[in-house]
């Protein structure tokens, strides 16, 4: 087994344990871990990404933001590079939501290529979820607002992976199907 495979599986195991009591916001309340796995899957299978640090960071991207995980804990297990990527995609929850949303747009454009890949995969997965299994209580307007904000974040990460940008653009074009809902 390659070292990459071993590290990616370790990150999957770690994230599964950390998110084990959490659920997504869809009507079925899907297990939360489906989402980080979807990011890693999109990066590897739709973006051709093989960078182990990026794939591990994708699996771990919501651990600090949404669980009790600390940066030091990630550092000890996965090292500085992976932890740095996760920290850059972690929102500061002490800020108001509107400010967090604005900062994501601002920081995306200044981020490293590895961080940009994780951000792009996150937005792809969330647009897919909103089209296929949206948060149960979201109006059509709220879904559309999320699409517009995601497109603003993604405009700052362009140039990092043409295939994934096409995947995003294809999903964004499907926002018109939300108008009638
Ligand atoms: P939220 O941040 O509240 O929710 C979106 C996040 O929920 C995603 O980024 C994703 O985060 C997570 N998530 C969990 N399950 C799902 C799922 N099934 N599908 C998609 N995402 C899921 O949303 P926003 O604040 O971005 O709201 C969208 C827009 O609506 C905003 O532009 C805002 O202005 C507006 N708004 C409207 C409100 C209202 O109508 N009451 C209230 C607040 C905002 P992750 O990847 O981290 O898991
Ligand atoms: Zn996410």
PDB file of C-alpha atoms and ligand atoms in Angstrom:
ATOM      1  CA  UNK A   1       0.000   0.000   0.000  1.00  0.00           C
ATOM      2  CA  UNK A   2       1.311   3.481  -0.843  1.00  0.00           C
ATOM      3  CA  UNK A   3       1.979   6.021   1.895  1.00  0.00           C
ATOM      4  CA  UNK A   4      -0.665   8.260   0.315  1.00  0.00           C
ATOM      5  CA  UNK A   5      -3.341   5.604   0.717  1.00  0.00           C
ATOM      6  CA  UNK A   6      -2.380   4.978   4.338  1.00  0.00           C
ATOM      7  CA  UNK A   7      -2.519   8.704   5.198  1.00  0.00           C
ATOM      8  CA  UNK A   8      -5.803   9.274   3.426  1.00  0.00           C
ATOM      9  CA  UNK A   9      -7.367   6.317   5.234  1.00  0.00           C
ATOM     10  CA  UNK A  10      -6.047   7.609   8.543  1.00  0.00           C
ATOM     11  CA  UNK A  11      -7.682  10.985   7.872  1.00  0.00           C
ATOM     12  CA  UNK A  12     -10.967   9.259   6.925  1.00  0.00           C
ATOM     13  CA  UNK A  13     -10.872   7.260  10.169  1.00  0.00           C
ATOM     14  CA  UNK A  14     -10.084  10.355  12.258  1.00  0.00           C
ATOM     15  CA  UNK A  15     -12.863  12.429  10.643  1.00  0.00           C
ATOM     16  CA  UNK A  16     -15.398   9.581  10.965  1.00  0.00           C
ATOM     17  CA  UNK A  17     -14.728   9.359  14.693  1.00  0.00           C
ATOM     18  CA  UNK A  18     -14.922  13.146  15.187  1.00  0.00           C
ATOM     19  CA  UNK A  19     -18.159  13.590  13.200  1.00  0.00           C
ATOM     20  CA  UNK A  20     -19.835  10.399  14.471  1.00  0.00           C
ATOM     21  CA  UNK A  21     -22.666  12.182  16.275  1.00  0.00           C
ATOM     22  CA  UNK A  22     -23.317  14.814  13.574  1.00  0.00           C
ATOM     23  CA  UNK A  23     -25.777  14.867  10.708  1.00  0.00           C
ATOM     24  CA  UNK A  24     -26.159  16.982   7.545  1.00  0.00           C
ATOM     25  CA  UNK A  25     -29.124  19.331   7.199  1.00  0.00           C
ATOM     26  CA  UNK A  26     -30.983  17.320   4.506  1.00  0.00           C
ATOM     27  CA  UNK A  27     -34.391  15.769   5.135  1.00  0.00           C
ATOM     28  CA  UNK A  28     -32.818  12.338   5.759  1.00  0.00           C
ATOM     29  CA  UNK A  29     -30.251  13.820   8.188  1.00  0.00           C
ATOM     30  CA  UNK A  30     -27.458  11.955   6.396  1.00  0.00           C
ATOM     31  CA  UNK A  31     -24.315  11.062   8.374  1.00  0.00           C
ATOM     32  CA  UNK A  32     -22.022  14.136   8.382  1.00  0.00           C
ATOM     33  CA  UNK A  33     -18.977  12.096   7.301  1.00  0.00           C
ATOM     34  CA  UNK A  34     -20.548  11.606   3.850  1.00  0.00           C
ATOM     35  CA  UNK A  35     -19.665  15.262   3.131  1.00  0.00           C
ATOM     36  CA  UNK A  36     -15.869  15.196   3.817  1.00  0.00           C
ATOM     37  CA  UNK A  37     -15.650  11.887   1.940  1.00  0.00           C
ATOM     38  CA  UNK A  38     -17.494  13.502  -0.998  1.00  0.00           C
ATOM     39  CA  UNK A  39     -14.880  16.308  -1.094  1.00  0.00           C
ATOM     40  CA  UNK A  40     -11.968  13.857  -1.244  1.00  0.00           C
ATOM     41  CA  UNK A  41     -13.819  11.807  -3.867  1.00  0.00           C
ATOM     42  CA  UNK A  42     -14.470  14.863  -6.058  1.00  0.00           C
ATOM     43  CA  UNK A  43     -10.844  15.986  -5.819  1.00  0.00           C
ATOM     44  CA  UNK A  44      -9.422  12.565  -6.705  1.00  0.00           C
ATOM     45  CA  UNK A  45     -11.984  11.346  -9.233  1.00  0.00           C
ATOM     46  CA  UNK A  46     -13.231  14.526 -10.902  1.00  0.00           C
ATOM     47  CA  UNK A  47     -10.174  16.762 -10.417  1.00  0.00           C
ATOM     48  CA  UNK A  48      -7.400  14.176 -10.824  1.00  0.00           C
ATOM     49  CA  UNK A  49      -5.839  15.423  -7.581  1.00  0.00           C
ATOM     50  CA  UNK A  50      -3.328  12.994  -6.008  1.00  0.00           C
ATOM     51  CA  UNK A  51      -1.659  15.333  -3.455  1.00  0.00           C
ATOM     52  CA  UNK A  52      -2.027  13.446  -0.144  1.00  0.00           C
ATOM     53  CA  UNK A  53      -1.990  16.669   1.907  1.00  0.00           C
ATOM     54  CA  UNK A  54      -4.946  18.034  -0.080  1.00  0.00           C
ATOM     55  CA  UNK A  55      -6.919  14.769   0.156  1.00  0.00           C
ATOM     56  CA  UNK A  56      -6.289  14.502   3.918  1.00  0.00           C
ATOM     57  CA  UNK A  57      -7.221  18.173   4.443  1.00  0.00           C
ATOM     58  CA  UNK A  58     -10.452  17.620   2.498  1.00  0.00           C
ATOM     59  CA  UNK A  59     -11.392  14.739   4.805  1.00  0.00           C
ATOM     60  CA  UNK A  60     -10.519  16.827   7.863  1.00  0.00           C
ATOM     61  CA  UNK A  61     -11.815  20.197   6.618  1.00  0.00           C
ATOM     62  CA  UNK A  62     -14.759  20.530   9.025  1.00  0.00           C
ATOM     63  CA  UNK A  63     -13.200  18.904  12.122  1.00  0.00           C
ATOM     64  CA  UNK A  64     -11.955  22.110  13.771  1.00  0.00           C
ATOM     65  CA  UNK A  65     -15.008  24.164  12.747  1.00  0.00           C
ATOM     66  CA  UNK A  66     -17.683  21.657  13.700  1.00  0.00           C
ATOM     67  CA  UNK A  67     -16.187  19.311  16.347  1.00  0.00           C
ATOM     68  CA  UNK A  68     -14.011  19.592  19.460  1.00  0.00           C
ATOM     69  CA  UNK A  69     -10.842  18.952  17.430  1.00  0.00           C
ATOM     70  CA  UNK A  70      -7.948  21.357  18.059  1.00  0.00           C
ATOM     71  CA  UNK A  71      -5.230  22.469  15.661  1.00  0.00           C
ATOM     72  CA  UNK A  72      -2.585  20.878  17.914  1.00  0.00           C
ATOM     73  CA  UNK A  73      -4.372  17.554  17.765  1.00  0.00           C
ATOM     74  CA  UNK A  74      -4.326  17.649  13.953  1.00  0.00           C
ATOM     75  CA  UNK A  75      -0.683  18.793  13.958  1.00  0.00           C
ATOM     76  CA  UNK A  76       0.389  15.809  16.077  1.00  0.00           C
ATOM     77  CA  UNK A  77      -1.277  13.295  13.808  1.00  0.00           C
ATOM     78  CA  UNK A  78      -1.099  14.860  10.333  1.00  0.00           C
ATOM     79  CA  UNK A  79       1.648  17.519  10.545  1.00  0.00           C
ATOM     80  CA  UNK A  80       1.865  21.219   9.819  1.00  0.00           C
ATOM     81  CA  UNK A  81       1.049  21.187   6.088  1.00  0.00           C
ATOM     82  CA  UNK A  82      -2.327  19.415   6.415  1.00  0.00           C
ATOM     83  CA  UNK A  83      -3.221  21.395   9.558  1.00  0.00           C
ATOM     84  CA  UNK A  84      -2.410  24.671   7.802  1.00  0.00           C
ATOM     85  CA  UNK A  85      -4.826  23.863   4.973  1.00  0.00           C
ATOM     86  CA  UNK A  86      -7.589  22.903   7.429  1.00  0.00           C
ATOM     87  CA  UNK A  87      -7.086  26.104   9.430  1.00  0.00           C
ATOM     88  CA  UNK A  88      -7.392  28.205   6.293  1.00  0.00           C
ATOM     89  CA  UNK A  89     -10.752  26.668   5.419  1.00  0.00           C
ATOM     90  CA  UNK A  90     -12.030  27.004   9.011  1.00  0.00           C
ATOM     91  CA  UNK A  91     -14.461  29.869   9.643  1.00  0.00           C
ATOM     92  CA  UNK A  92     -13.995  31.956  12.800  1.00  0.00           C
ATOM     93  CA  UNK A  93     -17.293  31.268  14.556  1.00  0.00           C
ATOM     94  CA  UNK A  94     -16.847  34.227  16.910  1.00  0.00           C
ATOM     95  CA  UNK A  95     -17.647  36.497  13.936  1.00  0.00           C
ATOM     96  CA  UNK A  96     -21.121  37.305  12.703  1.00  0.00           C
ATOM     97  CA  UNK A  97     -22.330  35.120   9.865  1.00  0.00           C
ATOM     98  CA  UNK A  98     -22.381  37.932   7.287  1.00  0.00           C
ATOM     99  CA  UNK A  99     -18.780  38.808   8.157  1.00  0.00           C
ATOM    100  CA  UNK A 100     -17.706  35.145   7.880  1.00  0.00           C
ATOM    101  CA  UNK A 101     -19.314  34.950   4.451  1.00  0.00           C
ATOM    102  CA  UNK A 102     -17.565  38.128   3.314  1.00  0.00           C
ATOM    103  CA  UNK A 103     -14.179  36.917   4.604  1.00  0.00           C
ATOM    104  CA  UNK A 104     -14.506  33.607   2.739  1.00  0.00           C
ATOM    105  CA  UNK A 105     -14.790  35.553  -0.514  1.00  0.00           C
ATOM    106  CA  UNK A 106     -11.812  37.739   0.417  1.00  0.00           C
ATOM    107  CA  UNK A 107      -9.517  34.942   1.694  1.00  0.00           C
ATOM    108  CA  UNK A 108     -10.270  32.526  -1.157  1.00  0.00           C
ATOM    109  CA  UNK A 109      -8.525  34.805  -3.641  1.00  0.00           C
ATOM    110  CA  UNK A 110      -5.359  35.020  -1.513  1.00  0.00           C
ATOM    111  CA  UNK A 111      -5.179  31.335  -0.582  1.00  0.00           C
ATOM    112  CA  UNK A 112      -2.537  28.790  -1.619  1.00  0.00           C
ATOM    113  CA  UNK A 113      -3.353  26.379  -4.498  1.00  0.00           C
ATOM    114  CA  UNK A 114      -3.905  23.530  -1.998  1.00  0.00           C
ATOM    115  CA  UNK A 115      -6.417  25.593  -0.010  1.00  0.00           C
ATOM    116  CA  UNK A 116      -8.142  26.709  -3.206  1.00  0.00           C
ATOM    117  CA  UNK A 117      -8.659  23.068  -4.232  1.00  0.00           C
ATOM    118  CA  UNK A 118     -10.362  22.221  -0.935  1.00  0.00           C
ATOM    119  CA  UNK A 119     -12.561  25.329  -1.141  1.00  0.00           C
ATOM    120  CA  UNK A 120     -13.577  24.510  -4.698  1.00  0.00           C
ATOM    121  CA  UNK A 121     -14.456  20.912  -3.778  1.00  0.00           C
ATOM    122  CA  UNK A 122     -16.442  22.131  -0.740  1.00  0.00           C
ATOM    123  CA  UNK A 123     -18.563  24.452  -2.877  1.00  0.00           C
ATOM    124  CA  UNK A 124     -19.073  21.745  -5.539  1.00  0.00           C
ATOM    125  CA  UNK A 125     -20.296  19.290  -2.891  1.00  0.00           C
ATOM    126  CA  UNK A 126     -22.596  21.805  -1.233  1.00  0.00           C
ATOM    127  CA  UNK A 127     -24.196  22.885  -4.541  1.00  0.00           C
ATOM    128  CA  UNK A 128     -24.756  19.194  -5.352  1.00  0.00           C
ATOM    129  CA  UNK A 129     -26.333  18.664  -1.954  1.00  0.00           C
ATOM    130  CA  UNK A 130     -28.601  21.691  -2.384  1.00  0.00           C
ATOM    131  CA  UNK A 131     -29.758  20.378  -5.788  1.00  0.00           C
ATOM    132  CA  UNK A 132     -30.222  16.755  -4.691  1.00  0.00           C
ATOM    133  CA  UNK A 133     -30.884  16.794  -0.933  1.00  0.00           C
ATOM    134  CA  UNK A 134     -31.176  20.374   0.350  1.00  0.00           C
ATOM    135  CA  UNK A 135     -31.554  21.505   3.953  1.00  0.00           C
ATOM    136  CA  UNK A 136     -35.126  20.601   4.793  1.00  0.00           C
ATOM    137  CA  UNK A 137     -36.272  24.099   5.735  1.00  0.00           C
ATOM    138  CA  UNK A 138     -34.605  26.179   2.988  1.00  0.00           C
ATOM    139  CA  UNK A 139     -36.720  28.322   0.672  1.00  0.00           C
ATOM    140  CA  UNK A 140     -35.932  28.612  -3.017  1.00  0.00           C
ATOM    141  CA  UNK A 141     -34.529  32.125  -2.311  1.00  0.00           C
ATOM    142  CA  UNK A 142     -32.140  30.824   0.309  1.00  0.00           C
ATOM    143  CA  UNK A 143     -30.853  28.104  -2.024  1.00  0.00           C
ATOM    144  CA  UNK A 144     -30.321  30.676  -4.767  1.00  0.00           C
ATOM    145  CA  UNK A 145     -28.517  33.006  -2.345  1.00  0.00           C
ATOM    146  CA  UNK A 146     -26.148  30.171  -1.452  1.00  0.00           C
ATOM    147  CA  UNK A 147     -25.429  29.536  -5.158  1.00  0.00           C
ATOM    148  CA  UNK A 148     -24.601  33.231  -5.706  1.00  0.00           C
ATOM    149  CA  UNK A 149     -22.316  33.407  -2.666  1.00  0.00           C
ATOM    150  CA  UNK A 150     -20.551  30.139  -3.666  1.00  0.00           C
ATOM    151  CA  UNK A 151     -19.935  31.577  -7.146  1.00  0.00           C
ATOM    152  CA  UNK A 152     -18.309  34.640  -5.576  1.00  0.00           C
ATOM    153  CA  UNK A 153     -15.989  32.461  -3.482  1.00  0.00           C
ATOM    154  CA  UNK A 154     -15.130  30.325  -6.525  1.00  0.00           C
ATOM    155  CA  UNK A 155     -14.356  33.390  -8.661  1.00  0.00           C
ATOM    156  CA  UNK A 156     -11.341  33.894  -6.360  1.00  0.00           C
ATOM    157  CA  UNK A 157      -9.987  30.357  -6.752  1.00  0.00           C
ATOM    158  CA  UNK A 158     -10.070  30.086 -10.543  1.00  0.00           C
ATOM    159  CA  UNK A 159      -6.892  28.913 -12.275  1.00  0.00           C
ATOM    160  CA  UNK A 160      -6.228  26.076  -9.851  1.00  0.00           C
ATOM    161  CA  UNK A 161      -7.976  23.140 -11.573  1.00  0.00           C
ATOM    162  CA  UNK A 162      -9.809  23.609 -14.892  1.00  0.00           C
ATOM    163  CA  UNK A 163     -11.742  20.333 -14.646  1.00  0.00           C
ATOM    164  CA  UNK A 164     -13.172  21.158 -11.230  1.00  0.00           C
ATOM    165  CA  UNK A 165     -14.036  24.673 -12.353  1.00  0.00           C
ATOM    166  CA  UNK A 166     -16.082  23.157 -15.192  1.00  0.00           C
ATOM    167  CA  UNK A 167     -17.827  20.859 -12.709  1.00  0.00           C
ATOM    168  CA  UNK A 168     -18.677  23.903 -10.582  1.00  0.00           C
ATOM    169  CA  UNK A 169     -19.879  25.929 -13.577  1.00  0.00           C
ATOM    170  CA  UNK A 170     -22.134  23.072 -14.673  1.00  0.00           C
ATOM    171  CA  UNK A 171     -23.720  22.899 -11.217  1.00  0.00           C
ATOM    172  CA  UNK A 172     -24.070  26.688 -11.000  1.00  0.00           C
ATOM    173  CA  UNK A 173     -25.889  26.686 -14.350  1.00  0.00           C
ATOM    174  CA  UNK A 174     -28.476  24.377 -12.786  1.00  0.00           C
ATOM    175  CA  UNK A 175     -29.566  27.092 -10.333  1.00  0.00           C
ATOM    176  CA  UNK A 176     -32.357  27.931 -12.773  1.00  0.00           C
ATOM    177  CA  UNK A 177     -34.027  24.653 -11.749  1.00  0.00           C
ATOM    178  CA  UNK A 178     -34.431  26.160  -8.267  1.00  0.00           C
ATOM    179  CA  UNK A 179     -36.558  29.063  -9.513  1.00  0.00           C
ATOM    180  CA  UNK A 180     -39.725  27.013  -9.748  1.00  0.00           C
ATOM    181  CA  UNK A 181     -39.344  25.231  -6.385  1.00  0.00           C
TER     182      UNK A 181
HETATM  183  P1  LIG B   1     -25.622  28.145   6.129  1.00  0.00           P
HETATM  184  O1  LIG B   1     -24.183  28.497   6.283  1.00  0.00           O
HETATM  185  O2  LIG B   1     -26.546  28.318   7.254  1.00  0.00           O
HETATM  186  O3  LIG B   1     -25.754  26.662   5.655  1.00  0.00           O
HETATM  187  C1  LIG B   1     -25.016  26.211   4.568  1.00  0.00           C
HETATM  188  C2  LIG B   1     -23.959  25.266   5.058  1.00  0.00           C
HETATM  189  O4  LIG B   1     -24.594  24.148   5.670  1.00  0.00           O
HETATM  190  C3  LIG B   1     -23.146  24.707   3.925  1.00  0.00           C
HETATM  191  O5  LIG B   1     -22.094  25.579   3.616  1.00  0.00           O
HETATM  192  C4  LIG B   1     -22.696  23.395   4.508  1.00  0.00           C
HETATM  193  O6  LIG B   1     -21.568  23.703   5.291  1.00  0.00           O
HETATM  194  C5  LIG B   1     -23.813  22.984   5.470  1.00  0.00           C
HETATM  195  N1  LIG B   1     -24.764  21.918   5.030  1.00  0.00           N
HETATM  196  C6  LIG B   1     -25.204  20.905   5.809  1.00  0.00           C
HETATM  197  N2  LIG B   1     -26.095  20.146   5.155  1.00  0.00           N
HETATM  198  C7  LIG B   1     -26.211  20.657   3.925  1.00  0.00           C
HETATM  199  C8  LIG B   1     -26.990  20.288   2.778  1.00  0.00           C
HETATM  200  N3  LIG B   1     -27.815  19.219   2.773  1.00  0.00           N
HETATM  201  N4  LIG B   1     -26.895  21.043   1.677  1.00  0.00           N
HETATM  202  C9  LIG B   1     -26.065  22.117   1.655  1.00  0.00           C
HETATM  203  N5  LIG B   1     -25.309  22.522   2.708  1.00  0.00           N
HETATM  204  C10 LIG B   1     -25.384  21.796   3.844  1.00  0.00           C
HETATM  205  O7  LIG B   1     -26.203  28.871   4.856  1.00  0.00           O
HETATM  206  P2  LIG B   1     -25.991  30.330   4.412  1.00  0.00           P
HETATM  207  O8  LIG B   1     -25.822  31.200   5.578  1.00  0.00           O
HETATM  208  O9  LIG B   1     -24.938  30.326   3.373  1.00  0.00           O
HETATM  209  O10 LIG B   1     -27.367  30.652   3.745  1.00  0.00           O
HETATM  210  C11 LIG B   1     -27.498  30.828   2.347  1.00  0.00           C
HETATM  211  C12 LIG B   1     -28.019  32.207   2.075  1.00  0.00           C
HETATM  212  O11 LIG B   1     -29.256  32.402   2.749  1.00  0.00           O
HETATM  213  C13 LIG B   1     -27.082  33.282   2.526  1.00  0.00           C
HETATM  214  O12 LIG B   1     -26.677  34.034   1.404  1.00  0.00           O
HETATM  215  C14 LIG B   1     -27.852  34.145   3.527  1.00  0.00           C
HETATM  216  O13 LIG B   1     -27.841  35.508   3.168  1.00  0.00           O
HETATM  217  C15 LIG B   1     -29.242  33.622   3.441  1.00  0.00           C
HETATM  218  N6  LIG B   1     -29.754  33.364   4.784  1.00  0.00           N
HETATM  219  C16 LIG B   1     -31.067  33.262   4.930  1.00  0.00           C
HETATM  220  C17 LIG B   1     -31.609  32.993   6.159  1.00  0.00           C
HETATM  221  C18 LIG B   1     -33.051  32.780   6.236  1.00  0.00           C
HETATM  222  O14 LIG B   1     -33.728  32.800   5.244  1.00  0.00           O
HETATM  223  N7  LIG B   1     -33.584  32.535   7.406  1.00  0.00           N
HETATM  224  C19 LIG B   1     -30.785  32.889   7.368  1.00  0.00           C
HETATM  225  C20 LIG B   1     -29.393  32.928   7.088  1.00  0.00           C
HETATM  226  C21 LIG B   1     -28.918  33.184   5.835  1.00  0.00           C
HETATM  227  P3  LIG B   1     -20.290  22.732   5.464  1.00  0.00           P
HETATM  228  O15 LIG B   1     -19.701  22.471   4.132  1.00  0.00           O
HETATM  229  O16 LIG B   1     -19.392  23.516   6.377  1.00  0.00           O
HETATM  230  O17 LIG B   1     -20.856  21.532   6.086  1.00  0.00           O
HETATM  231 ZN1  LIG B   2     -17.707  21.484   4.082  1.00  0.00          ZN
END
